[in-house]
XYZ file of C-alpha atoms in Angstrom:
634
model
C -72.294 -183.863 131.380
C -68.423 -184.152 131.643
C -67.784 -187.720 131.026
C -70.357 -187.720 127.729
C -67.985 -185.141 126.310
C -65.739 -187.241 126.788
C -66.867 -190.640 125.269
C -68.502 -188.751 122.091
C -64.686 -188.232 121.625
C -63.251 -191.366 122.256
C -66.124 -192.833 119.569
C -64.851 -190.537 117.133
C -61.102 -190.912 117.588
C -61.205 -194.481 117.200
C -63.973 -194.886 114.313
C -62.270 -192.376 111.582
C -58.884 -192.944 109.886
C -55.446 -191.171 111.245
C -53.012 -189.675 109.506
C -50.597 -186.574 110.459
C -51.149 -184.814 107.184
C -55.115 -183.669 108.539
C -53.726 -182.383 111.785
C -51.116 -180.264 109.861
C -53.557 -178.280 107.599
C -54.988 -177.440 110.599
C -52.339 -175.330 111.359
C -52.279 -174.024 107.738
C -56.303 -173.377 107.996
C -54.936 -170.808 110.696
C -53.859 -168.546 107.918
C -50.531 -167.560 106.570
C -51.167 -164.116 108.468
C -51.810 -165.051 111.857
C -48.869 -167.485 111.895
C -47.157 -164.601 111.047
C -48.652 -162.660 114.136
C -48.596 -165.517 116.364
C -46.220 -165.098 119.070
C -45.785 -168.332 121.243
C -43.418 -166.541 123.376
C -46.147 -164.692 124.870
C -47.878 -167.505 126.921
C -50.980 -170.029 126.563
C -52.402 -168.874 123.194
C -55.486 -169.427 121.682
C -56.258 -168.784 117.867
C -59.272 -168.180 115.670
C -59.043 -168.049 112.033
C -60.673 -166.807 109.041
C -62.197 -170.546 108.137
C -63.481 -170.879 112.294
C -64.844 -166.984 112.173
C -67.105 -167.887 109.394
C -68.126 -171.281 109.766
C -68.811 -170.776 113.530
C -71.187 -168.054 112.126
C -69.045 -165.698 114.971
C -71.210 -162.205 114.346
C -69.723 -160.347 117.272
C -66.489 -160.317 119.913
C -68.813 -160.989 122.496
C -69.615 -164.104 120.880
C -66.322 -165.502 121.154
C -64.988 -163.524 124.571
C -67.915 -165.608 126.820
C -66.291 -169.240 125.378
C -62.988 -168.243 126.394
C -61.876 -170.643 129.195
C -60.744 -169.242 133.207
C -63.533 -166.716 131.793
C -67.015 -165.241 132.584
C -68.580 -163.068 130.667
C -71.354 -161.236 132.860
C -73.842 -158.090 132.509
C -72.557 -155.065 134.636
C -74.766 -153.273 136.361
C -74.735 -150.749 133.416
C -75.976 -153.476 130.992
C -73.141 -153.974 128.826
C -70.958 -157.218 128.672
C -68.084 -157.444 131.072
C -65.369 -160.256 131.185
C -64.484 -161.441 134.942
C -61.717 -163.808 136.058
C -62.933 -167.063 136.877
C -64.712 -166.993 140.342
C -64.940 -163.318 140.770
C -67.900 -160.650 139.458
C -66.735 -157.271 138.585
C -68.263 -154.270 136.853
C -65.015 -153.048 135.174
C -61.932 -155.623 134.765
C -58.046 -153.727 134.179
C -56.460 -157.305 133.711
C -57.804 -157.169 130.283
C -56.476 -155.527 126.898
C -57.752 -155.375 123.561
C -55.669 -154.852 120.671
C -56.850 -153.558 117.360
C -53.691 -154.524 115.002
C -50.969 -152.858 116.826
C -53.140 -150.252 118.968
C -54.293 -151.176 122.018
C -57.997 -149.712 123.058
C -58.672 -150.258 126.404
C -60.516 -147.451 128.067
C -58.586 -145.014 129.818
C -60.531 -144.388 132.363
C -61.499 -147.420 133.743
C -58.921 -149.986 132.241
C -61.607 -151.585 130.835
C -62.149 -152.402 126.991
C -65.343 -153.727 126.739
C -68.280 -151.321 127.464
C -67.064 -149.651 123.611
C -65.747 -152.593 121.945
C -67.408 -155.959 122.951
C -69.497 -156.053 120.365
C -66.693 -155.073 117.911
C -68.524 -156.691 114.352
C -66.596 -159.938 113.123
C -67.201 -158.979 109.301
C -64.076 -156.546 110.237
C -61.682 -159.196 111.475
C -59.289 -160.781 109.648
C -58.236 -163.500 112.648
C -57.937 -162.733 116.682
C -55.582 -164.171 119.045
C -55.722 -164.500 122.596
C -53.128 -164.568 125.180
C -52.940 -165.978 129.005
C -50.111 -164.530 130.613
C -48.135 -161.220 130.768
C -47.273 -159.513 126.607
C -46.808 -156.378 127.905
C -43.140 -156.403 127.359
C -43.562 -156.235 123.772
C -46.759 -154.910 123.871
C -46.154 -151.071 124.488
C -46.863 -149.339 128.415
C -49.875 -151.838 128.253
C -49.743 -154.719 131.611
C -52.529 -157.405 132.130
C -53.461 -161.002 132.548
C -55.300 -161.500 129.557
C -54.511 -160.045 125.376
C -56.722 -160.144 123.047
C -55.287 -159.256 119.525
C -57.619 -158.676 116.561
C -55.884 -158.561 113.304
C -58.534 -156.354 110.628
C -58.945 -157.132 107.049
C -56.590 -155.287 105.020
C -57.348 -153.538 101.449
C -54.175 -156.033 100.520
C -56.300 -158.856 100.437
C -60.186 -157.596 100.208
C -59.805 -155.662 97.250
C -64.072 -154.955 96.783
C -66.657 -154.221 98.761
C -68.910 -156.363 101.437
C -72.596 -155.710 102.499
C -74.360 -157.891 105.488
C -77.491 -157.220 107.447
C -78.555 -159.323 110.613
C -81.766 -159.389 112.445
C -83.236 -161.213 115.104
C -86.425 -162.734 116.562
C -85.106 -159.679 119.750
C -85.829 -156.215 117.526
C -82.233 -156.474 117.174
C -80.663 -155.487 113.943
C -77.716 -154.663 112.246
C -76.032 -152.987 109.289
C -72.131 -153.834 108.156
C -70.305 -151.971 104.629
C -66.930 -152.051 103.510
C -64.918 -151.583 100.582
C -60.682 -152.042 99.795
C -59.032 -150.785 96.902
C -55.274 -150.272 95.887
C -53.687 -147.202 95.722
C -50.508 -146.168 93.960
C -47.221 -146.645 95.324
C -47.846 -149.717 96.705
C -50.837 -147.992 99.443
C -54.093 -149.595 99.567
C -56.961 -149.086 102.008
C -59.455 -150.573 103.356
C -62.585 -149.009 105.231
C -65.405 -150.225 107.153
C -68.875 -149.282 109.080
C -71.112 -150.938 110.750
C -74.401 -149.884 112.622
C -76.155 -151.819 115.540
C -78.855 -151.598 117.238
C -80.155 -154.148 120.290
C -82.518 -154.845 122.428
C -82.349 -156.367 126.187
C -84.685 -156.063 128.711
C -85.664 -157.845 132.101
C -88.780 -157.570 133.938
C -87.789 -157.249 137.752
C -90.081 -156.084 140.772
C -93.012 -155.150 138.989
C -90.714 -153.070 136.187
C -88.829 -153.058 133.305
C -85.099 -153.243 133.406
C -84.008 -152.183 130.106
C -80.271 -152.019 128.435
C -81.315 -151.388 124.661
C -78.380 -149.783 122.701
C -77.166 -148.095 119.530
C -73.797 -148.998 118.544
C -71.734 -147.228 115.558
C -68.047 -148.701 114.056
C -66.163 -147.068 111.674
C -62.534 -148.026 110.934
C -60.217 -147.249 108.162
C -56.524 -148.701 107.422
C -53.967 -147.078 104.650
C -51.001 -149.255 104.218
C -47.883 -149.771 102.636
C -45.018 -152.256 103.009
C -43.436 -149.868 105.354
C -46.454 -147.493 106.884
C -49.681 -148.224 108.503
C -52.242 -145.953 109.396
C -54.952 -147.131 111.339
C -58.317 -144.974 112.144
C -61.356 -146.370 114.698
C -64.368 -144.669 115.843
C -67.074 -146.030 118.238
C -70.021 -144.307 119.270
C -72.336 -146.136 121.874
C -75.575 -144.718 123.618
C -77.694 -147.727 125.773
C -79.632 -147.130 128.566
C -78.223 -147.620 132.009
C -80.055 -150.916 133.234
C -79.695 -151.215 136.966
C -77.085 -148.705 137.114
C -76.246 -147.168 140.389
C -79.848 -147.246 142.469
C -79.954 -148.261 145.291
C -83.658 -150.493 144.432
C -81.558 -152.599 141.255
C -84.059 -150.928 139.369
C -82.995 -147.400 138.187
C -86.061 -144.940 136.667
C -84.187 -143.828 133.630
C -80.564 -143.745 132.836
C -78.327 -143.310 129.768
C -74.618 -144.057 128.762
C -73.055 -141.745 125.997
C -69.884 -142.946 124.517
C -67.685 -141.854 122.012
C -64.522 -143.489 121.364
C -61.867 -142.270 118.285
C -58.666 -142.968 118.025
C -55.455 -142.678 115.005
C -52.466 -144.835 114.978
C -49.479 -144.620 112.943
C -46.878 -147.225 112.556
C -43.419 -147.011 110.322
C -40.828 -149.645 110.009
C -37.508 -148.440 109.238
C -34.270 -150.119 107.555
C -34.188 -153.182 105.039
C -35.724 -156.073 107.739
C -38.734 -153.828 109.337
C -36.609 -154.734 112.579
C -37.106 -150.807 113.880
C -40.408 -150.173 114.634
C -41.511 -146.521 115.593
C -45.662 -145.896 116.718
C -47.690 -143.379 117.573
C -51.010 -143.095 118.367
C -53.599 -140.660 120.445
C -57.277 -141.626 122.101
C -59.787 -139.251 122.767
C -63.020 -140.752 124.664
C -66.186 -138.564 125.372
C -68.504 -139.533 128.265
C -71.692 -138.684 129.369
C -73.705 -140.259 131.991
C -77.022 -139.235 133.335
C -79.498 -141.526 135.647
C -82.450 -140.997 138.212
C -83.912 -143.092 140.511
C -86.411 -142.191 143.584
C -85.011 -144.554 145.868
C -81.905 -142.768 145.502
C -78.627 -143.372 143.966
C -75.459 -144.885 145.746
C -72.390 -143.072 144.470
C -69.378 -143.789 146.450
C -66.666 -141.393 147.389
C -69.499 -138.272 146.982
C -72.204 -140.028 149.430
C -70.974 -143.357 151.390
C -73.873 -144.830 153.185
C -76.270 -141.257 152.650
C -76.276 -142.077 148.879
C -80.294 -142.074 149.272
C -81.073 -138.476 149.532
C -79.286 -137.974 145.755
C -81.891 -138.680 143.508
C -79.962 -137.780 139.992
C -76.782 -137.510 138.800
C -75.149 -136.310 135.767
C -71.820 -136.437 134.489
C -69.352 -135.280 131.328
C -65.954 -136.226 131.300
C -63.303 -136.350 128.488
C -59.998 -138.284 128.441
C -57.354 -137.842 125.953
C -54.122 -140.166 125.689
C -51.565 -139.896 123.859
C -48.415 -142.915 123.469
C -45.207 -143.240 121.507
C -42.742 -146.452 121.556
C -39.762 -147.366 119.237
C -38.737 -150.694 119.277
C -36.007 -152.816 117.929
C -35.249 -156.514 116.933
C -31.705 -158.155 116.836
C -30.841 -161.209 115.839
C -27.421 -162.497 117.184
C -25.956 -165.886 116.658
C -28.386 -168.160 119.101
C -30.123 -164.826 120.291
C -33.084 -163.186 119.620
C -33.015 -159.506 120.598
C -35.753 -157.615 121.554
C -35.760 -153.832 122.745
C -38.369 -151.300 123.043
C -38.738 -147.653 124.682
C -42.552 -146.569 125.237
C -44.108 -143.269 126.655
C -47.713 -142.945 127.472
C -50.016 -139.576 129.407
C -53.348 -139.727 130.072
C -55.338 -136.805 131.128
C -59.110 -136.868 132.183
C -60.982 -133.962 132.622
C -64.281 -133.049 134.165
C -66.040 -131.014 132.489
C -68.910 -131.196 134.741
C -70.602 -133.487 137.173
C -73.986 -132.644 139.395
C -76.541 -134.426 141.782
C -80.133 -133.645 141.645
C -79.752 -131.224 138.611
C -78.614 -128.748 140.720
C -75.548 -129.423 142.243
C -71.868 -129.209 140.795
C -69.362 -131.526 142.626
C -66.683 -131.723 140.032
C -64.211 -134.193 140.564
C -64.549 -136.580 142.741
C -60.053 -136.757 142.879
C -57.437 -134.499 142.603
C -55.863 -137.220 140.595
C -56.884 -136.175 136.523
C -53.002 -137.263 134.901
C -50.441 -139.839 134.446
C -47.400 -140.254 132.443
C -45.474 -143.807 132.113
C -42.176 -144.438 130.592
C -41.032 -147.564 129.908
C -38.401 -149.660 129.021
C -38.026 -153.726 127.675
C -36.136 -156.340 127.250
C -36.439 -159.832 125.989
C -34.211 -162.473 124.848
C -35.040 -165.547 123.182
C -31.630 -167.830 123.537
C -31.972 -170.981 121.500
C -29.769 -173.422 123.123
C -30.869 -176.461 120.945
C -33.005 -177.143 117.840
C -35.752 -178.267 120.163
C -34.995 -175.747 123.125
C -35.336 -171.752 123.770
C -35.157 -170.003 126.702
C -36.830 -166.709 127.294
C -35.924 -163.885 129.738
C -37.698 -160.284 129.662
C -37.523 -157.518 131.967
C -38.931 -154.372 131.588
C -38.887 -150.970 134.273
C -41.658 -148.489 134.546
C -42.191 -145.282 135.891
C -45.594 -143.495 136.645
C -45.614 -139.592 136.792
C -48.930 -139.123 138.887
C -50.478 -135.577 140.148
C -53.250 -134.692 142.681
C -53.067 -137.005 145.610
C -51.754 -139.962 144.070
C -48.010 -140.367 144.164
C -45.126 -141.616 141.670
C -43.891 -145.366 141.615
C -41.559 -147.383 140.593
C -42.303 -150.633 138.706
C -39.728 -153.684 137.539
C -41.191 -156.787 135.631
C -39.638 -159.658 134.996
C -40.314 -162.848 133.001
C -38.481 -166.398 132.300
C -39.289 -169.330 130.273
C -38.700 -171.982 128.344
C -39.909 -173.897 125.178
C -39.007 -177.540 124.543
C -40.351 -180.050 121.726
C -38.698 -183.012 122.828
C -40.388 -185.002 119.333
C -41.882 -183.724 116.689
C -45.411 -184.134 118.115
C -44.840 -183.188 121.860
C -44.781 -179.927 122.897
C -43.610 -178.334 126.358
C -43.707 -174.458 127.115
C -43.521 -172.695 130.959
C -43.174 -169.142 132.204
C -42.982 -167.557 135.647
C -43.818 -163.757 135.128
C -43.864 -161.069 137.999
C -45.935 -157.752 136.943
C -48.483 -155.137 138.305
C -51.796 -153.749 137.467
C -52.049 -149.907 138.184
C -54.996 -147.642 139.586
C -57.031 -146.997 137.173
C -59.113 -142.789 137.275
C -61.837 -144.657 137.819
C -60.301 -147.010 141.186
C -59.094 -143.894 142.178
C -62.287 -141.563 141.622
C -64.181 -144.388 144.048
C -61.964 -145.124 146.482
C -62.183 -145.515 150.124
C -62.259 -141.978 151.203
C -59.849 -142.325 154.352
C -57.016 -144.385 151.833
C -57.857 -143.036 148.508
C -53.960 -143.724 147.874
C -54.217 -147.451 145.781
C -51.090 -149.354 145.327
C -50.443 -151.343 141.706
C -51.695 -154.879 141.982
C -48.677 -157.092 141.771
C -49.244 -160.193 140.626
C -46.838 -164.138 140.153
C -48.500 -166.036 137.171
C -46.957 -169.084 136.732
C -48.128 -171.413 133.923
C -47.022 -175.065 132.371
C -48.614 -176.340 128.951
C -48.317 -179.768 127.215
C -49.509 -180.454 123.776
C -49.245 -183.827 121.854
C -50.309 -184.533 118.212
C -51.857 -188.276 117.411
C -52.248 -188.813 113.822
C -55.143 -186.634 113.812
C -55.672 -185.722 117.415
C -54.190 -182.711 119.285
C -53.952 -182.512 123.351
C -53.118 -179.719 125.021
C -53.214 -179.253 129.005
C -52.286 -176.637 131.027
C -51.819 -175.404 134.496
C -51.507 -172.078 136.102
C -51.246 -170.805 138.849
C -51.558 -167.033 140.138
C -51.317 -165.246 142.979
C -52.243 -161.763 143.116
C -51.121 -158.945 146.411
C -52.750 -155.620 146.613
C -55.605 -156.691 144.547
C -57.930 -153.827 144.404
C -61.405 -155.355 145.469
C -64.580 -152.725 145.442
C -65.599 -153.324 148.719
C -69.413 -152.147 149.228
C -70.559 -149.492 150.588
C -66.923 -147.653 151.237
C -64.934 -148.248 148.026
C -62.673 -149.543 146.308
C -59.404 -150.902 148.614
C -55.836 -153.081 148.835
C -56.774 -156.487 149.741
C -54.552 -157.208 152.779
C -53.680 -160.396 152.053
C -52.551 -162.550 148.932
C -55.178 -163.869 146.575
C -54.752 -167.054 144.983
C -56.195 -168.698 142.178
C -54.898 -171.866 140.273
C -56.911 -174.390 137.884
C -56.024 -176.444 134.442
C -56.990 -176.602 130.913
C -57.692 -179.307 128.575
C -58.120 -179.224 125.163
C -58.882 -181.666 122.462
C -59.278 -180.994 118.759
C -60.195 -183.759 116.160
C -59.905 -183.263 112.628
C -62.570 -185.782 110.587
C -61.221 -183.835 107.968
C -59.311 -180.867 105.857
C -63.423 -179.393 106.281
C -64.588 -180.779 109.446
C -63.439 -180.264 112.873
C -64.279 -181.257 116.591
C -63.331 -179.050 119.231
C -63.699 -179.753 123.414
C -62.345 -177.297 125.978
C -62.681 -177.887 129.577
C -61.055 -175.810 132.417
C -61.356 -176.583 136.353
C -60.015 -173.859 138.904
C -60.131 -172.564 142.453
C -59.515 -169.894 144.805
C -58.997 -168.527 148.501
C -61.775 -166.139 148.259
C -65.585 -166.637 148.381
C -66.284 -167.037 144.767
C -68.828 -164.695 143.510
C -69.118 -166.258 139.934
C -68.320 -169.488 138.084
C -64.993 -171.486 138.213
C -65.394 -174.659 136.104
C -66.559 -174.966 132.461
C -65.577 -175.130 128.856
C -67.043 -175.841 125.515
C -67.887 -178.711 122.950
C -68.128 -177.435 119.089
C -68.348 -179.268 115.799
C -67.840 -177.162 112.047
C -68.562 -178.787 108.940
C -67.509 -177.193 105.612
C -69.394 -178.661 102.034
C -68.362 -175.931 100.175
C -71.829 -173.525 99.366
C -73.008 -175.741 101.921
C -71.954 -175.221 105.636
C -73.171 -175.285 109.213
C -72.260 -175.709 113.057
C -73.097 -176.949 116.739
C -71.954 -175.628 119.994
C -72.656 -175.634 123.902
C -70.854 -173.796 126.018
C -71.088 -174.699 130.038
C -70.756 -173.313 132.776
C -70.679 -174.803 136.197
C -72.871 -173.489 139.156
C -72.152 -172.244 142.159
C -73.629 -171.097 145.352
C -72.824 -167.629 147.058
C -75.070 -166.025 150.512
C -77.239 -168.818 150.301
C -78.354 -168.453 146.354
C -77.759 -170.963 143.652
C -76.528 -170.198 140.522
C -77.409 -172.749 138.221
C -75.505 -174.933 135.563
C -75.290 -172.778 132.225
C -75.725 -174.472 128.830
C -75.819 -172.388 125.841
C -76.280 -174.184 123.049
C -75.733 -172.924 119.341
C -76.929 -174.006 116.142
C -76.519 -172.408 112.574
C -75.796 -173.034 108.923
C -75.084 -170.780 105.774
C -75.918 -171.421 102.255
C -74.108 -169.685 99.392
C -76.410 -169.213 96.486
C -72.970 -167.966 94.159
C -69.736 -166.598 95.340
C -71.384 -163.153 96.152
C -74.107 -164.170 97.976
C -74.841 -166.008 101.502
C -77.210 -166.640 103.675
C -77.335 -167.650 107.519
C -79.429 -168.886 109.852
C -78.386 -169.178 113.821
C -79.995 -170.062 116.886
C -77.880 -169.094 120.033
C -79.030 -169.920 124.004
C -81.252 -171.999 122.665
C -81.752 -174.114 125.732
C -82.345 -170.648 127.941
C -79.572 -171.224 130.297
C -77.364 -168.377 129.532
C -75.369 -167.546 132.859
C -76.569 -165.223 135.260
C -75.624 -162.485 137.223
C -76.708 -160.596 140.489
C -79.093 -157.407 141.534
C -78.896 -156.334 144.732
C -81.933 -154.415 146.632
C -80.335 -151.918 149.103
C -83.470 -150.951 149.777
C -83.718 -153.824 152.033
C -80.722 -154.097 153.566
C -77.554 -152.095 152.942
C -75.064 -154.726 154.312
C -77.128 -157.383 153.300
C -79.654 -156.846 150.371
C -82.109 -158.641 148.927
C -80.375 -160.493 145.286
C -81.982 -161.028 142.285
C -80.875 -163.311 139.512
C -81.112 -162.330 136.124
C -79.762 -164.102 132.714
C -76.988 -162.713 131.132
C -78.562 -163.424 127.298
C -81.789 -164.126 125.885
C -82.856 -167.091 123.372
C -82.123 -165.635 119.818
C -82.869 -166.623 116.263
C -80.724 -164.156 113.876
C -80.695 -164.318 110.306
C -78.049 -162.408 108.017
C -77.539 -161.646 104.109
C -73.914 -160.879 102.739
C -73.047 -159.444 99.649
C -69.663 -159.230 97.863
C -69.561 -156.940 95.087
């Protein structure tokens, strides 16, 4: 499939014209704004703008998070979408962080963004972009592998208001409203809701296996030239899918979320260089499930999980951060400084087995405080040459039985453009992953103590413009020590030993023209540990613009794999749509995702066969859809 990528390329790049001026607008097509966001000092970065939102007909997050490369995105056990490193399967991921303009909303329980935001609407976004690599030095207390920014619409530059409504061929459906206006003073807002409801649901062992869910946005920004005030709500209720049973198949289950949060932001002094944020989370959880095989609960049951047959649970977390940062610019030097402060508390407010009885928390271990602080320096020693040095120090303020730590990061690297169309830019970072509550919570009773996961990423990326062609490959390689693995039945642990993962990616864009675009990704990788989910893919995707007239083609693949003796196979989900816009107020869209059927798939494990070696049961991640949507401007 590989090498036919490859040649429809090479037809294309040598039967159209070439000049430099296509490949530039590219770069302008970005958007003024996120070049003005874009920070190429933060590692391997990936952009999507306005123009590629809309014509790739992108409804959701989740729609662009699975054709990210080194990626998978998977169904958890609880039915939502999860995003795994490449050749691993987990339930809830830390090395991921989601940014919402400046505020980052990661779960604070679990680490996790996406069981609240995956399916964050696109109609909301202004432009997203992703980084590989550690940001957290001048992203706040936040540490990871992977950011993923998403700049909103402002009231700036939607002054109006927007309707859309989606459904599908699945008894999905939904809703989407927003309206900007100026303000005096120079404020102007801009506020949004959207409401969504879908439908997913396997048929496994003679029953239904169901993850249907109700999703609410709402999210409002005030702004000035100085002050930004940033408001987001989430409420999600879905059933619980295979949840925690011990059969794959729970009896009935169901997830409560809610998720607000406020962030303010002020820049001070005539250049915005001082930057001073604030900003407080509250979440609000409640799980309930019940299954008559029994449910397998670690840390309250171990291997005797069988004789709970329900389970209940209400927690809260509340988390509150401040940071003030500064920029200096001195002679060659670029100057960046930044104190941050983050506590998190999570409370219990009650949690029972078999509607009866109350086993409260399941750790002593219910706050944390971090303080932080940063460094960077960008030195430009030539025109075409900057080096880059960060280091930032952390220190966690744990209770219960978890104790205090001590945490230095550090960072160099280096960007060179030896000519005007070749591009060369390598960093080397050291940095950790903490315990997350919810490692903690299910950890191996005898060690419940986790360490941070401390991990070397080390990456090197080419890119080279030809007339108008762009190339990019590059290499990384990451090694990761006290990676904290859930090892079944006891727990979550420390690896013992250094995990290692390294792998390329290739990209290709072609430009036909200022409205057309070709697009091939491809990324291979491996690892020391039994892979558990896919390692090689990528994508292929064409966009045409004819002004009302506009429509799109994509396949994303996936490679597969084999693990105890069960094949995965290849994934192909391929993606058709166009749009039509009758006048400048109205659209409509037609899309056909998965169309093939060959989503990728993930694993359900009987225990009721074996407990060290159950029975596993493939399932597809996504179904075939046919959506159609209606947008408004008035």
């Amino acid at each position: 499939m590989v090498k036919y990528f490859f040649l429809i390329l090479l037809f294309f790049n040598i039967t159209f014209a070439s000049t430099l001026e296509s490949l530039l607008k590219e770069y302008e097509d970005t958007s003024k704004e996120s070049l003005e966001t874009l920070n190429e000092k933060m590692g391997y970065a990936i952009v999507y703008s306005q123009k590629e939102l809309k014509l790739m007909q992108y409804n959701r997050l989740s729609d662009i998070l699975k054709e990210l490369p080194i990626l998978t995105l998977n169904r958890s056990k609880h039915g939502a979408n999860n995003l795994s490193l490449v050749g691993s399967k987990a339930e809830t991921s830390g090395y991921f962080r989601l940014f919402i303009n400046d505020h980052e909303v990661s779960s604070t329980y679990t680490q996790s963004p996406f069981l609240n935001w995956y399916d964050l609407p696109i109609s909301l976004v202004d432009h997203i972009e992703v980084y590989y690599g550690e940001g957290s030095f001048t992203l706040g207390n936040e540490t990871g592998m992977k950011f993923i920014r998403v700049y909103t619409k402002k009231g700036t530059k939607q002054n109006g208001g927007n309707l859309k409504t989606t459904f599908t061929n699945r008894n999905s459906n939904s809703q989407e409203m927003s309206y900007s206006d100026f303000l005096e003073n120079d404020w102007s807002y801009f506020a949004y809701f959207a409401n969504q409801k879908d439908s997913f649901e396997r048929y496994n062992k003679n029953d239904d296996l169901d993850a249907n869910s109700k999703r609410q946005y709402f999210f409002m920004d005030f702004s000035n030239s100085t002050d930004k005030i940033n408001i987001g709500y989430n409420s999600t209720k879905q059933d619980s899918y295979q949840g925690l049973s011990f059969d794959s198949n729970s009896d009935d289950g169901k997830i409560n979320s809610e998720n607000f949060y406020i962030n303010y932001s002020k820049f001070f002094l005539k250049d915005k260089s001082l930057k001073l944020q604030l900003s407080t989370d509250i979440i609000n959880s409640k799980y309930e499930e019940s299954n008559s095989d029994g449910l397998a609960i670690v840390g309250v049951t171990g291997y005797l999980g069988r004789f709970i047959k329900s389970y209940n649970e209400n927690t809260q977390l509340i988390e509150k951060s401040a940071s003030l940062s500064k920029n200096f610019n001195y002679k060659n030097n670029n100057l960046f400084t930044a104190i941050n402060v983050k506590n998190s508390r999570y409370k219990v407010k009650n949690r029972t087995i078999n509607n009866a009885t109350e086993i409260g928390a399941l750790s002593s271990f219910d706050e944390e405080t971090s303080y932080s602080i940063a460094f960077q320096d960008d030195y430009k020693i030539l025109d075409n040459l900057v080096l880059v040095g960060n280091f930032k120090f952390e220190k966690y303020l744990r209770n219960g039985n978890m104790d205090d730590s001590n945490e230095k990061l550090y960072r160099i690297g280096a960007i060179y453009l030896p000519t005007k169309d070749l591009g060369f830019k390598t960093f080397y970072t050291i940095s950790h992953v903490p315990p997350s509550f919810y490692d903690v919570d299910y950890a191996y009773r005898s060690n419940p103590k986790l360490a941070s996961q401390e991990y070397k990423y080390f990456t090197v990326e080419g890119t080279y413009t030809l007339n108008k062609s762009k190339f990019a490959l590059d290499y990384f390689n990451v090694h990761i020590d006290d990676y904290i693995y859930y090892a079944d039945p006891i727990g979550f642990i420390n690896v013992d030993h250094t995990i290692k993962i390294n792998g390329f990616i290739f990209e290709y864009i072609y430009n036909l023209d200022r409205n057309s675009k070709i697009q091939f990704n491809y990324f291979v990788s491996q690892l020391t540990e039994i892979k558990n989910n896919y390692t090689d893919g990528g994508y292929l995707k064409y966009m045409q613009d004819l002004g009302n007239f506009s429509y799109f083609a994509s396949v994303i693949y996936r490679k597969g794999f084999e693990y105890t003796n069960v094949d995965f196979r290849d994934s192909y989900e391929l993606s058709l749509g166009a749009s039509y816009t009758i006048n400048k107020n109205l659209t409509f869209s037609v899309k056909g995702t998965n169309l093939l059927n060959k989503s990728t798939q993930s694993a359900l494990r009987d225990y009721t066969t074996s407990y060290t070696n159950p029975k596993i049961y493939l399932i597809d991640d996504n179904d075939r859809t046919i959506s159609f949507s209606m947008e408004w401007k008035f």
